[in-house]
Every structure is written in C-alpha cells, then in structure tokens.
Amino acid sequence: MTKPVEIVNISRTIPIFKNSEPANAIEVVNFNFENGDECGFNVVSQKGLYQVGDLAVYIQPDYCLPDTELFKSFTAPNGDPNKSKLGKQNRIKAIKFNFQFEDSSDLIYSNGILLPLNEINLPEDREEDFDITEYLGITKYEEPEKFKTGNAKGNLPGFLYKTDEENAANCKSHINRVLAAGERIGWTLKVDGSSFTQYFKKTVDGWTTGICSRLLEKKVPEDISLTSDPWVTLSVSSGLFEKGMRYCQDNDRELAFRGEIYGEGLKGSGNKLNPHSKHKPSLVIFGIDDLSSGFATKVLPAEVEFICHFADIEHLGTTEIFPKNYDELVETANSIFESYKREKGWIIEGVVVRTLDSNKLSVKVMNNSYDAKK
C-alpha cells in the first residue's frame, strides 16, 4: 500500500498548452516514489519550481489537509477559504485545468499535493520510522457513517480487512510488470455507495453470520424487523442473509461477501453526479473472500461469478480487457467512462481492475470528471 505522504523524486517536467500556446506560469510534474516505482498521477505545478532529480513531498488524493500555515495556499488561497479547490474536510481531489498536452485535446487533471522538500521543516535527526503523515497532520478522509449510534456491535472483526482498493496511478510500475508477465485482467464497475460485508463462519455452536460496514460490525437482532439499519435490512431484503448462509452450509465454505449498498437515503460520497443515488435502496456484491485460513483472502472473479449465480445473489460481473501496459489501461478505463456517459447518461465513479487468475493485482481506476465534483 502506498504511503499517504512520502518523499518523492522528480522524474520529468512537461509543458502544457492552451489553444496551441504554451502555458507561461504552470507545467505538469511527474515523479517516482521512494522505492523507484513510477507514479501515474500528473501534478500541475508552478513553472520552473522543480528540476529533474529534485526531492519533494507528495500527499495522496483522498487525504485531508490541516488548517496550518504550511497549507494556507490550499485551504484558504489569499486568505479566502471559499476559493479553496479542496473538497469536504479539506479533502484533496482531482482538479481540472483548461490546458492540454501537446497534440492532445484532453483536458489535464492534477491529482494530489506536491511541495518542495525545502519548504517543509522536517527534523534533521529524524529516525528511520519517522511518520511524515502524522508530523504534517494529514488525515484520511472518511465519509461520516450514518446509522452508527446504537447499531454498532463493535469494530471490524480481526479476520476481515477494510475495503480500500489502491489507486492504479500508485501502481503504474507494478501494473506494467504484471501485464508484461502475461497476466489476464478484467474490470468491474465501482458503485458509489457504502461498503458492505457479510461473513458466514462456523463456530463450536454451529454457523454464525455478521454484517459489517467499512469500519464497524453491526448488531443483528433475532427479530430483524426491530432494526432500521440499512446494512441489515438490505442483507435480508436482497436474499443474501438466507441464501449466503444456505450456500456456505451446503458447501461447507466459510465466506465473506463484499458489496456496496446504494440508493435513496444512502448517499455514498455525496457526489451529485452519483448515478445510483436515486435508485431504490439495494445491495450488490462485487467480491467474495475465503475465510478458511483464518483471514480473508480474495476469491478469483470466476468463482465469485459461479457462487453468486449458483446462490442467486445479485452481483457485479467482471469483463476481461486487454491493455499491454498502464497507459493503455488508463485509456481503456476512460473509454469505459465515456461509454457509460454516452449510452446511459451516467458519469461513473470509476472501475476496479484485477487479475483474473491470481491475486497479484487489484486496483481502482478513478474517473477524474467524477472525483473533481466530490
């Protein structure tokens, strides 16, 4: 998993254009992470601020800036918070610029925050495990969870992991290595809702089930009609509560079904572009984990398809794609985004891409047009 904040090495600067005229004040900067891997994000920066080989501090999208003097130019440009291009809670989001690369008509998006290393007063005697993220006060954006009070049984069980796919742009070099090795990959629609997990496990007293949001396990009363918690009610109304248990018992499988609840009253990220926000409240499964080892391990897409089809559980299908490298993967994803917009009038949040025959890759490719509106 990529660090929220890390020191990076500038690898190149790229001129940008507007109406075929080069920009006077800004350019795009690319960089490599600490491990030498290439980042796929573009960052728009002041022209001449960086030279190839310079060190800088990079802060990932989806993280929040504190209201400190260091970040005033982002949180309150010229002293005015209303001019900030950050999202809720000072969340870093994609920013669209009305510029293009040479010989391209596509507008440029800037992702993340880049600062010259010499602008940040890092301790000279810092230890190897020094946490830049904590030092700068950077925090992960978490959508406030509704229905929390009184409905939580406890934290996410230790045998489950939080559903949080890595952004493909952070894995550019890894993606190139995976594709060069001949791995097959496919994509699944990324629905903007709230994370859902339901597990089915054996205990000394028989089978048990638990329903979880991204961070919490929910209370499941014996009489389901006594709860209004949508994670629980949608598990029941979708049929997963009964069908998932039956499948696991009949096949002696301990499984966790991963999905998304969405629709009216379940705002997801709160983005006004969300094409699912006005649908009837629903649950759809996008993945399944095997729990037999004592910790959740992803089941391959073909088996997810088989289990959901066999058990008659609504799920998102996976479609194989054939890019040869990271850049072609991004082009393919953008074609998918355009297809949804053209055919359904939807601006979708993104797609999840994973290897079909192994667990070597599972990343999200985000739609910048969507992220910029969060």
XYZ file of C-alpha atoms in Angstrom:
374
model
C 0.000 0.000 0.000
C 1.378 3.420 -0.943
C 2.138 5.816 1.909
C -0.263 8.753 2.358
C 2.712 11.137 2.368
C 6.245 10.444 1.193
C 9.378 12.000 -0.210
C 9.482 11.576 -4.000
C 11.991 12.204 -6.769
C 11.034 14.463 -9.685
C 11.425 12.463 -12.914
C 10.275 14.950 -15.547
C 8.505 18.227 -16.232
C 6.109 18.515 -19.170
C 4.958 21.720 -20.911
C 1.221 22.185 -21.311
C -0.766 24.220 -23.822
C -3.952 26.228 -24.242
C -5.204 26.912 -27.766
C -1.833 25.619 -29.028
C 0.007 28.274 -26.986
C 2.392 27.102 -24.235
C 1.409 27.959 -20.671
C 3.574 30.722 -19.186
C 3.171 30.004 -15.478
C 2.409 26.309 -14.997
C 3.548 22.858 -16.155
C 2.963 19.205 -15.290
C 5.375 17.392 -12.987
C 5.874 13.598 -12.797
C 7.853 11.762 -10.130
C 8.981 8.410 -8.738
C 8.181 7.031 -5.294
C 10.846 6.214 -2.702
C 11.131 2.634 -3.981
C 11.862 3.900 -7.515
C 8.464 2.963 -8.956
C 6.848 5.488 -11.259
C 3.697 7.327 -10.178
C 0.961 7.604 -12.790
C -0.525 10.850 -11.479
C 0.051 14.242 -13.071
C 0.530 17.234 -10.766
C 0.197 20.772 -12.117
C 2.878 22.990 -10.614
C 4.400 26.440 -10.905
C 6.685 26.511 -13.937
C 10.353 26.080 -13.053
C 9.659 25.223 -9.402
C 11.056 21.710 -9.877
C 14.004 20.308 -11.779
C 14.554 16.647 -12.646
C 16.215 14.973 -9.661
C 14.736 17.356 -7.065
C 13.156 15.893 -3.944
C 9.615 16.852 -2.993
C 6.894 15.775 -0.576
C 3.794 14.265 -2.191
C 0.398 13.957 -0.474
C -2.072 11.472 -1.925
C -5.622 12.255 -3.117
C -8.416 11.420 -0.658
C -6.379 12.731 2.278
C -7.228 15.900 4.203
C -5.011 18.903 4.834
C -4.917 20.540 8.269
C -5.572 24.259 8.715
C -1.906 25.066 9.310
C 0.243 27.834 7.886
C 2.062 25.404 5.565
C -1.160 24.612 3.689
C -2.865 28.033 3.757
C -2.378 28.489 0.000
C -4.546 25.374 -0.488
C -7.082 25.695 2.342
C -7.574 29.476 2.064
C -5.973 30.968 -1.083
C -5.270 34.685 -0.494
C -6.908 34.258 2.904
C -10.283 33.184 1.459
C -11.465 29.614 2.277
C -14.206 29.996 -0.364
C -11.518 29.979 -3.057
C -10.146 26.621 -1.966
C -10.286 23.841 -4.554
C -10.280 21.177 -1.851
C -13.316 19.078 -1.015
C -15.096 18.453 2.285
C -12.804 18.443 5.340
C -10.041 19.854 3.102
C -10.024 16.601 1.123
C -7.558 16.511 -1.785
C -9.464 15.789 -5.005
C -8.829 15.904 -8.746
C -8.610 19.454 -10.119
C -9.352 20.149 -13.789
C -7.219 22.603 -15.737
C -8.232 24.070 -19.069
C -4.916 23.040 -20.624
C -3.767 20.091 -22.740
C -0.554 18.278 -23.517
C 0.911 18.983 -26.941
C -1.002 17.187 -29.741
C -3.833 16.255 -27.345
C -7.362 17.600 -26.917
C -7.910 16.053 -23.459
C -8.045 18.441 -20.526
C -5.475 17.891 -17.782
C -6.323 16.883 -14.212
C -3.974 17.428 -11.289
C -4.057 14.746 -8.571
C -2.515 15.229 -5.144
C -0.389 17.909 -3.491
C 3.327 18.349 -4.196
C 5.596 20.578 -2.094
C 9.348 21.259 -2.419
C 11.199 19.377 0.306
C 12.984 22.545 1.441
C 9.625 24.194 2.219
C 8.912 21.609 4.903
C 10.822 21.889 8.137
C 11.434 18.194 8.731
C 13.621 17.277 11.738
C 17.210 16.716 10.613
C 17.709 13.952 13.179
C 14.522 12.047 12.284
C 14.550 8.289 12.811
C 14.002 5.720 10.052
C 10.407 5.145 11.202
C 9.614 8.896 11.276
C 5.959 9.413 10.237
C 5.694 12.411 7.881
C 1.919 11.950 7.672
C 1.453 12.396 11.416
C 4.061 15.167 11.587
C 2.203 17.249 8.978
C -1.236 16.487 10.438
C -2.516 14.750 7.293
C -5.574 12.530 7.850
C -7.505 10.036 5.695
C -10.887 11.248 4.506
C -13.665 9.056 5.860
C -17.266 9.615 4.807
C -19.315 10.075 8.013
C -21.271 6.891 8.628
C -24.993 7.199 9.134
C -26.956 4.887 11.429
C -23.885 4.431 13.648
C -25.231 5.229 17.095
C -26.848 2.246 18.756
C -26.396 -0.038 15.756
C -22.735 -0.969 16.193
C -21.753 -4.261 17.795
C -18.073 -3.354 17.678
C -15.143 -2.750 15.366
C -14.493 -4.707 12.173
C -13.562 -8.302 13.132
C -9.849 -9.050 13.028
C -10.173 -11.671 10.286
C -11.506 -9.063 7.820
C -9.679 -6.205 6.076
C -11.080 -2.762 5.269
C -12.253 -2.498 1.666
C -9.960 0.174 0.259
C -8.516 -0.513 -3.182
C -5.207 1.098 -4.096
C -5.373 3.724 -6.828
C -3.937 2.377 -10.086
C -1.831 5.519 -10.516
C 0.168 4.490 -7.446
C 0.884 1.107 -9.033
C 1.995 2.149 -12.525
C 5.271 0.207 -12.448
C 3.654 -2.817 -10.793
C 0.853 -2.855 -13.359
C 3.414 -2.771 -16.167
C 5.262 -5.715 -14.597
C 2.046 -7.714 -14.139
C 0.905 -7.130 -17.713
C 4.370 -7.857 -19.112
C 4.219 -11.223 -17.310
C 1.091 -12.118 -19.319
C -1.497 -11.913 -16.523
C -5.124 -11.585 -17.651
C -7.096 -8.707 -16.136
C -10.727 -7.606 -16.030
C -12.816 -4.710 -14.744
C -15.852 -4.324 -12.510
C -17.993 -1.211 -12.107
C -17.199 0.838 -8.992
C -20.538 1.783 -7.445
C -20.571 4.897 -5.251
C -22.359 3.688 -2.143
C -21.399 2.411 1.294
C -19.132 -0.555 1.895
C -20.881 -3.781 2.924
C -19.513 -7.116 4.144
C -21.385 -10.152 5.429
C -19.476 -13.153 6.716
C -20.623 -16.711 7.353
C -18.453 -18.759 9.728
C -18.525 -21.966 11.709
C -18.251 -21.897 15.492
C -18.345 -24.606 18.175
C -22.092 -23.954 18.411
C -22.753 -24.098 14.660
C -22.866 -21.451 11.962
C -22.886 -17.715 12.606
C -23.134 -14.580 10.469
C -22.085 -10.966 10.887
C -22.825 -7.814 8.878
C -20.285 -5.013 8.638
C -19.820 -1.550 7.226
C -16.310 -0.477 6.256
C -15.224 0.049 9.878
C -17.864 -1.495 12.139
C -19.735 -4.724 12.765
C -23.480 -4.194 13.077
C -25.916 -5.522 15.645
C -28.151 -8.219 14.142
C -31.227 -8.711 16.370
C -33.008 -12.043 16.455
C -36.091 -10.231 15.186
C -34.841 -8.420 12.068
C -37.983 -6.273 11.971
C -36.691 -4.457 15.065
C -33.853 -2.755 13.186
C -33.838 0.043 10.637
C -30.136 -0.295 9.917
C -29.867 -0.476 6.080
C -26.867 -2.829 6.143
C -29.016 -5.388 7.976
C -32.346 -4.729 6.247
C -30.764 -4.867 2.765
C -28.994 -8.114 3.589
C -32.401 -9.600 4.337
C -34.394 -7.985 1.504
C -31.729 -8.875 -1.095
C -31.838 -12.520 -0.033
C -28.156 -12.653 0.929
C -28.903 -13.280 4.600
C -30.682 -16.531 3.801
C -29.023 -17.567 0.529
C -25.476 -16.873 1.676
C -25.922 -18.968 4.798
C -27.522 -21.799 2.850
C -24.712 -21.847 0.274
C -21.984 -21.856 2.933
C -23.655 -24.610 4.973
C -24.427 -26.794 1.949
C -20.878 -26.461 0.602
C -19.044 -26.271 3.930
C -17.462 -22.928 2.951
C -16.642 -20.064 5.292
C -17.031 -16.940 3.173
C -17.377 -13.166 3.376
C -19.478 -11.471 0.703
C -18.194 -7.995 -0.196
C -20.510 -5.445 -1.739
C -21.981 -1.973 -1.812
C -25.301 -0.677 -0.529
C -26.611 2.247 -2.555
C -29.721 4.199 -3.462
C -32.024 6.806 -1.941
C -31.040 7.666 1.622
C -27.615 6.035 1.177
C -25.617 8.924 -0.154
C -22.212 7.271 -0.620
C -19.676 10.041 -1.216
C -22.459 12.610 -1.557
C -21.412 13.427 -5.121
C -24.304 14.994 -7.054
C -23.170 13.079 -10.155
C -23.777 9.707 -8.477
C -25.948 7.759 -10.980
C -27.107 5.302 -8.301
C -28.182 7.829 -5.668
C -31.821 7.962 -6.823
C -32.246 4.207 -7.262
C -34.262 2.070 -4.894
C -32.025 1.116 -1.910
C -30.175 -2.031 -2.951
C -27.221 -4.288 -2.240
C -24.912 -5.630 -4.934
C -21.941 -7.964 -4.411
C -18.619 -7.308 -6.143
C -16.348 -9.845 -4.446
C -16.076 -12.786 -2.065
C -13.368 -13.688 0.445
C -12.457 -17.170 1.661
C -12.120 -17.317 5.468
C -10.839 -20.893 5.804
C -7.252 -19.788 6.569
C -8.393 -17.622 9.469
C -8.083 -14.389 7.491
C -9.974 -13.071 4.472
C -8.400 -13.998 1.118
C -9.934 -12.840 -2.164
C -11.692 -15.467 -4.277
C -10.934 -15.216 -8.008
C -13.544 -13.450 -10.192
C -14.707 -16.606 -11.994
C -15.531 -18.267 -8.685
C -17.296 -15.133 -7.429
C -19.431 -15.297 -10.561
C -20.128 -19.003 -10.037
C -21.062 -18.715 -6.347
C -23.354 -15.719 -6.851
C -25.010 -17.286 -9.890
C -25.466 -20.639 -8.118
C -26.841 -18.992 -4.961
C -28.942 -16.475 -6.956
C -27.286 -13.426 -5.367
C -27.114 -10.120 -7.276
C -23.550 -9.296 -8.209
C -21.401 -7.171 -10.499
C -19.830 -9.052 -13.379
C -16.187 -8.827 -14.451
C -15.276 -8.082 -18.074
C -11.878 -9.028 -19.459
C -9.794 -6.283 -21.065
C -6.518 -6.456 -22.973
C -4.208 -3.474 -22.301
C -0.488 -4.056 -22.792
C 0.652 -1.515 -20.187
C -0.518 1.059 -17.642
C -1.113 3.820 -20.188
C -3.318 1.541 -22.281
C -5.187 0.528 -19.121
C -6.000 4.178 -18.385
C -7.106 4.674 -21.993
C -9.357 1.619 -21.705
C -10.855 2.887 -18.442
C -11.527 6.303 -19.974
C -13.275 4.565 -22.882
C -15.467 2.734 -20.352
C -16.291 6.042 -18.639
C -17.231 7.602 -21.977
C -19.337 4.583 -22.897
C -21.417 4.879 -19.708
C -21.860 8.599 -20.301
C -22.863 8.109 -23.938
C -25.151 5.091 -23.521
C -26.695 5.664 -20.071
C -26.035 9.330 -19.378
C -24.041 8.242 -16.308
C -20.804 9.742 -15.032
C -19.466 6.821 -13.024
C -17.004 6.961 -10.128
C -14.569 4.503 -11.663
C -13.784 0.828 -12.209
C -11.955 -1.804 -10.188
C -9.349 -3.749 -12.149
C -7.902 -7.068 -11.004
C -6.059 -10.096 -12.288
C -8.385 -12.913 -13.291
C -6.157 -15.889 -12.469
C -4.327 -14.655 -9.354
C -4.416 -12.043 -6.607
C -1.394 -10.173 -7.954
C -3.338 -7.031 -8.784
C -6.478 -5.315 -7.533
C -6.704 -1.546 -8.060
C -9.219 1.172 -8.765
C -9.066 3.482 -11.775
C -10.937 6.635 -10.851
C -12.878 8.886 -13.202
C -11.303 12.339 -12.769
C -14.504 14.018 -14.004
C -16.360 12.388 -11.121
C -13.704 12.902 -8.457
C -13.404 16.605 -9.272
C -17.048 17.093 -8.195
C -16.692 15.472 -4.771
